[in-house]
Amino acid sequence: MPREAVLARTFVELADNLVDDFDVVELLTLLADRCVEALDVAAAGLMLAGPDGALRVMASSSEAMRVLELFELQAQEGPCLDCYRTGEPVLSHDLTAGAGRWPRFAPEALQAGFRSVQALPMRLRGTVIGALNLFHDDEGPIEAADVELAQAFADVATIAILQHRAGLEAQLVNEQLQHALQSRIVIEQAKGMVAERTGLDMEQSFAMLRAHARNHNLRLADVADGVIGGAVAVSALDPPPS
């Protein structure tokens, strides 16, 4: 398939993947495979930073690539790690000369059949979330056009993942807000029930619910829900503090 057709298909597939419940691993696996198909590289892989800031292997175009990336993380040295730490592209046109820079990683990469590497940052406005590794089975610089396309792939993935994270955070905030509103309604209903059955005013009824929750190490909303559902008798509530 001509390169232009591969690129067009890639971006169409990316658009198809960018739905509300898209899978990050599936997206990155697609990008790794398309880097190999569309660019002059032998293997590609992507690492993402977890919540603790540590990189994790998320996608690899081959098993040899996956094993090498795992070794890179274990050895704590290599192009992907350097790229993530600095936020800048990392190049090695000849891994046989890279032993000084990566004394453990370079021999492993050579043994796996790779001779040169380029790592590109997954970065947006100063936020670096991972890196894209591109390996070649021959020495020499990577074509500038291939670098630009690979960075475009990495940028698309970065934007998609950050938007996905923002959506999840917004959803979490909305769910927390909805839960808080629902809890408030339950508490108001319980206050009314306590006031009706005890003759106390609403402020005293709320103090009674709150005192019971504190004295028994319970959530106020759970005590209120118990009162409404009958699991907690109003007569069994602790009296409010005097």
Tab-separated table of C-alpha atoms in Angstrom:
chain	number	residue	atom	x	y	z
A	1	MET	CA	0.000	0.000	0.000
A	2	PRO	CA	1.426	3.458	-0.901
A	3	ARG	CA	2.670	5.515	2.028
A	4	GLU	CA	0.056	8.230	1.504
A	5	ALA	CA	-2.700	5.627	1.684
A	6	VAL	CA	-1.249	4.205	4.905
A	7	LEU	CA	-1.150	7.664	6.453
A	8	ALA	CA	-4.710	8.436	5.395
A	9	ARG	CA	-5.919	5.120	6.776
A	10	THR	CA	-4.014	5.722	10.015
A	11	PHE	CA	-5.658	9.049	10.712
A	12	VAL	CA	-9.084	7.635	9.835
A	13	GLU	CA	-8.500	4.766	12.271
A	14	LEU	CA	-7.325	7.217	14.908
A	15	ALA	CA	-10.523	9.211	14.484
A	16	ASP	CA	-12.547	6.004	14.812
A	17	ASN	CA	-10.709	5.169	18.032
A	18	LEU	CA	-11.230	8.560	19.645
A	19	VAL	CA	-14.645	7.851	21.117
A	20	ASP	CA	-15.747	8.369	24.703
A	21	ASP	CA	-14.689	4.900	25.829
A	22	PHE	CA	-11.614	4.478	23.628
A	23	ASP	CA	-8.905	2.158	24.868
A	24	VAL	CA	-5.490	3.781	25.336
A	25	VAL	CA	-3.554	0.547	24.790
A	26	GLU	CA	-5.427	-0.147	21.558
A	27	LEU	CA	-4.748	3.385	20.334
A	28	LEU	CA	-1.025	3.170	21.092
A	29	THR	CA	-0.725	-0.310	19.601
A	30	LEU	CA	-2.250	1.035	16.403
A	31	LEU	CA	0.286	3.866	16.354
A	32	ALA	CA	3.216	1.516	16.956
A	33	ASP	CA	2.118	-0.730	14.097
A	34	ARG	CA	1.535	2.216	11.766
A	35	CYS	CA	4.967	3.679	12.517
A	36	VAL	CA	6.503	0.445	11.238
A	37	GLU	CA	4.185	0.332	8.245
A	38	ALA	CA	4.427	3.993	7.226
A	39	LEU	CA	7.958	4.911	8.316
A	40	ASP	CA	11.335	3.426	7.542
A	41	VAL	CA	11.726	1.779	10.965
A	42	ALA	CA	12.172	-1.818	12.070
A	43	ALA	CA	10.221	-1.519	15.319
A	44	ALA	CA	8.303	1.017	17.360
A	45	GLY	CA	7.073	1.219	20.903
A	46	LEU	CA	5.422	3.676	23.258
A	47	MET	CA	5.842	4.246	26.973
A	48	LEU	CA	3.541	6.269	29.203
A	49	ALA	CA	4.106	7.670	32.664
A	50	GLY	CA	1.857	6.324	35.387
A	51	PRO	CA	0.380	8.353	38.266
A	52	ASP	CA	3.659	7.856	40.160
A	53	GLY	CA	5.655	9.354	37.288
A	54	ALA	CA	7.335	6.065	36.376
A	55	LEU	CA	7.306	4.975	32.733
A	56	ARG	CA	5.466	1.827	31.687
A	57	VAL	CA	5.543	-0.081	28.397
A	58	MET	CA	2.155	0.448	26.763
A	59	ALA	CA	2.592	-0.763	23.173
A	60	SER	CA	5.219	-2.478	21.031
A	61	SER	CA	5.222	-3.460	17.379
A	62	SER	CA	7.045	-6.725	18.100
A	63	GLU	CA	7.948	-9.031	20.964
A	64	ALA	CA	11.638	-8.174	20.571
A	65	MET	CA	10.725	-4.509	20.944
A	66	ARG	CA	8.635	-5.196	24.038
A	67	VAL	CA	11.410	-7.169	25.721
A	68	LEU	CA	13.956	-4.454	24.933
A	69	GLU	CA	11.701	-1.725	26.336
A	70	LEU	CA	11.166	-3.750	29.513
A	71	PHE	CA	14.936	-4.120	29.819
A	72	GLU	CA	15.316	-0.361	29.350
A	73	LEU	CA	13.001	0.271	32.285
A	74	GLN	CA	14.721	-2.354	34.396
A	75	ALA	CA	18.169	-0.951	33.631
A	76	GLN	CA	16.897	2.621	34.072
A	77	GLU	CA	18.835	3.801	31.037
A	78	GLY	CA	18.078	4.249	27.375
A	79	PRO	CA	16.705	6.669	24.778
A	80	CYS	CA	13.081	6.553	25.888
A	81	LEU	CA	13.951	7.357	29.490
A	82	ASP	CA	16.269	10.195	28.458
A	83	CYS	CA	13.589	11.576	26.147
A	84	TYR	CA	10.935	11.484	28.864
A	85	ARG	CA	13.213	13.086	31.444
A	86	THR	CA	14.319	15.952	29.198
A	87	GLY	CA	11.201	16.362	27.056
A	88	GLU	CA	13.475	16.525	24.006
A	89	PRO	CA	14.151	14.115	21.107
A	90	VAL	CA	16.996	11.665	21.657
A	91	LEU	CA	19.023	10.340	18.718
A	92	SER	CA	21.611	7.631	18.316
A	93	HIS	CA	22.594	7.005	14.710
A	94	ASP	CA	24.990	4.231	15.692
A	95	LEU	CA	24.286	2.098	18.764
A	96	THR	CA	27.698	0.483	18.498
A	97	ALA	CA	29.024	3.847	19.668
A	98	GLY	CA	26.312	4.203	22.287
A	99	ALA	CA	27.848	1.985	24.946
A	100	GLY	CA	29.377	5.008	26.646
A	101	ARG	CA	25.980	6.655	26.950
A	102	TRP	CA	23.966	3.508	27.681
A	103	PRO	CA	26.448	0.823	28.783
A	104	ARG	CA	23.751	-1.720	29.603
A	105	PHE	CA	21.050	-0.809	27.102
A	106	ALA	CA	23.118	-0.437	23.917
A	107	PRO	CA	24.475	-4.034	23.913
A	108	GLU	CA	20.964	-5.398	24.474
A	109	ALA	CA	19.595	-3.340	21.579
A	110	LEU	CA	22.396	-4.534	19.305
A	111	GLN	CA	21.810	-8.131	20.301
A	112	ALA	CA	18.129	-7.679	19.417
A	113	GLY	CA	19.180	-6.646	15.906
A	114	PHE	CA	18.813	-2.873	16.162
A	115	ARG	CA	21.548	-0.497	15.055
A	116	SER	CA	20.096	2.988	15.543
A	117	VAL	CA	17.284	4.599	17.521
A	118	GLN	CA	15.286	7.757	17.927
A	119	ALA	CA	12.998	8.615	20.836
A	120	LEU	CA	10.403	11.364	20.482
A	121	PRO	CA	8.545	13.016	23.364
A	122	MET	CA	4.813	12.714	23.866
A	123	ARG	CA	4.443	16.298	24.976
A	124	LEU	CA	1.841	19.055	24.936
A	125	ARG	CA	2.513	22.589	26.227
A	126	GLY	CA	5.256	21.489	28.565
A	127	THR	CA	3.457	18.398	29.831
A	128	VAL	CA	5.402	15.226	28.971
A	129	ILE	CA	3.403	12.025	29.394
A	130	GLY	CA	5.692	9.509	27.684
A	131	ALA	CA	7.862	8.810	24.668
A	132	LEU	CA	7.814	7.065	21.303
A	133	ASN	CA	10.751	4.768	20.482
A	134	LEU	CA	11.750	4.122	16.864
A	135	PHE	CA	14.406	1.498	16.128
A	136	HIS	CA	16.242	0.758	12.880
A	137	ASP	CA	18.117	-2.356	11.840
A	138	ASP	CA	20.782	-0.264	10.102
A	139	GLU	CA	22.987	2.656	11.061
A	140	GLY	CA	22.575	6.255	9.968
A	141	PRO	CA	20.290	9.243	10.494
A	142	ILE	CA	16.533	9.020	10.158
A	143	GLU	CA	14.920	10.863	7.270
A	144	ALA	CA	13.612	14.285	8.354
A	145	ALA	CA	10.200	13.558	6.806
A	146	ASP	CA	9.943	10.356	8.845
A	147	VAL	CA	10.832	12.227	12.023
A	148	GLU	CA	8.118	14.798	11.346
A	149	LEU	CA	5.521	12.107	10.710
A	150	ALA	CA	6.536	10.157	13.804
A	151	GLN	CA	6.277	13.303	15.913
A	152	ALA	CA	2.859	13.969	14.404
A	153	PHE	CA	1.779	10.463	15.441
A	154	ALA	CA	3.108	11.078	18.950
A	155	ASP	CA	1.360	14.450	19.130
A	156	VAL	CA	-1.981	12.960	18.085
A	157	ALA	CA	-1.667	10.258	20.714
A	158	THR	CA	-0.699	12.810	23.358
A	159	ILE	CA	-3.671	15.060	22.625
A	160	ALA	CA	-6.049	12.099	22.617
A	161	ILE	CA	-4.779	10.764	25.947
A	162	LEU	CA	-4.789	14.148	27.680
A	163	GLN	CA	-8.316	14.866	26.430
A	164	HIS	CA	-9.377	11.439	27.635
A	165	ARG	CA	-7.891	12.104	31.061
A	166	ALA	CA	-9.554	15.514	31.240
A	167	GLY	CA	-12.863	13.910	30.336
A	168	LEU	CA	-12.474	11.307	33.071
A	169	GLU	CA	-11.589	13.995	35.598
A	170	ALA	CA	-14.595	16.071	34.572
A	171	GLN	CA	-16.802	13.003	34.804
A	172	LEU	CA	-15.444	12.251	38.262
A	173	VAL	CA	-16.096	15.821	39.404
A	174	ASN	CA	-19.645	15.666	38.031
A	175	GLU	CA	-20.268	12.328	39.727
A	176	GLN	CA	-18.949	13.675	43.014
A	177	LEU	CA	-21.141	16.758	42.681
A	178	GLN	CA	-24.195	14.671	41.862
A	179	HIS	CA	-23.484	12.412	44.837
A	180	ALA	CA	-23.127	15.444	47.109
A	181	LEU	CA	-26.419	16.885	45.880
A	182	GLN	CA	-28.170	13.578	46.404
A	183	SER	CA	-26.723	13.287	49.907
A	184	ARG	CA	-27.936	16.787	50.695
A	185	ILE	CA	-31.473	15.861	49.638
A	186	VAL	CA	-31.411	12.745	51.824
A	187	ILE	CA	-30.159	14.728	54.810
A	188	GLU	CA	-32.883	17.355	54.358
A	189	GLN	CA	-35.533	14.640	54.204
A	190	ALA	CA	-34.158	13.005	57.356
A	191	LYS	CA	-34.136	16.347	59.162
A	192	GLY	CA	-37.809	16.769	58.336
A	193	MET	CA	-38.625	13.303	59.679
A	194	VAL	CA	-36.721	13.902	62.907
A	195	ALA	CA	-38.377	17.295	63.384
A	196	GLU	CA	-41.821	15.836	62.787
A	197	ARG	CA	-41.369	12.961	65.252
A	198	THR	CA	-39.516	14.817	67.996
A	199	GLY	CA	-40.989	18.291	67.850
A	200	LEU	CA	-37.534	19.789	67.435
A	201	ASP	CA	-36.838	22.522	64.923
A	202	MET	CA	-34.819	21.822	61.770
A	203	GLU	CA	-31.547	23.096	63.221
A	204	GLN	CA	-31.888	20.890	66.313
A	205	SER	CA	-32.897	17.927	64.165
A	206	PHE	CA	-29.777	18.371	62.041
A	207	ALA	CA	-27.648	18.595	65.206
A	208	MET	CA	-29.199	15.320	66.350
A	209	LEU	CA	-28.340	13.539	63.122
A	210	ARG	CA	-24.844	14.972	63.164
A	211	ALA	CA	-24.245	14.008	66.799
A	212	HIS	CA	-25.340	10.428	66.125
A	213	ALA	CA	-23.044	10.199	63.100
A	214	ARG	CA	-20.048	11.538	65.002
A	215	ASN	CA	-20.630	9.438	68.111
A	216	HIS	CA	-20.859	6.237	66.090
A	217	ASN	CA	-18.185	7.113	63.482
A	218	LEU	CA	-20.736	7.053	60.659
A	219	ARG	CA	-21.237	9.221	57.604
A	220	LEU	CA	-23.969	11.786	58.066
A	221	ALA	CA	-25.548	10.791	54.755
A	222	ASP	CA	-25.641	7.141	55.833
A	223	VAL	CA	-27.387	8.020	59.123
A	224	ALA	CA	-29.900	10.135	57.217
A	225	ASP	CA	-30.500	7.329	54.730
A	226	GLY	CA	-30.998	4.917	57.627
A	227	VAL	CA	-33.579	7.205	59.211
A	228	ILE	CA	-35.511	7.499	55.950
A	229	GLY	CA	-35.357	3.764	55.279
A	230	GLY	CA	-36.258	2.795	58.832
A	231	ALA	CA	-32.945	1.105	59.614
A	232	VAL	CA	-32.210	3.798	62.212
A	233	ALA	CA	-35.113	4.678	64.521
A	234	VAL	CA	-35.500	8.351	65.339
A	235	SER	CA	-35.877	7.393	68.985
A	236	ALA	CA	-32.480	5.652	68.850
A	237	LEU	CA	-30.633	8.753	67.666
A	238	ASP	CA	-28.185	10.314	70.093
A	239	PRO	CA	-29.389	13.604	71.495
A	240	PRO	CA	-27.768	16.756	70.172
A	241	PRO	CA	-25.028	18.337	72.291
A	242	SER	CA	-26.364	20.764	74.833
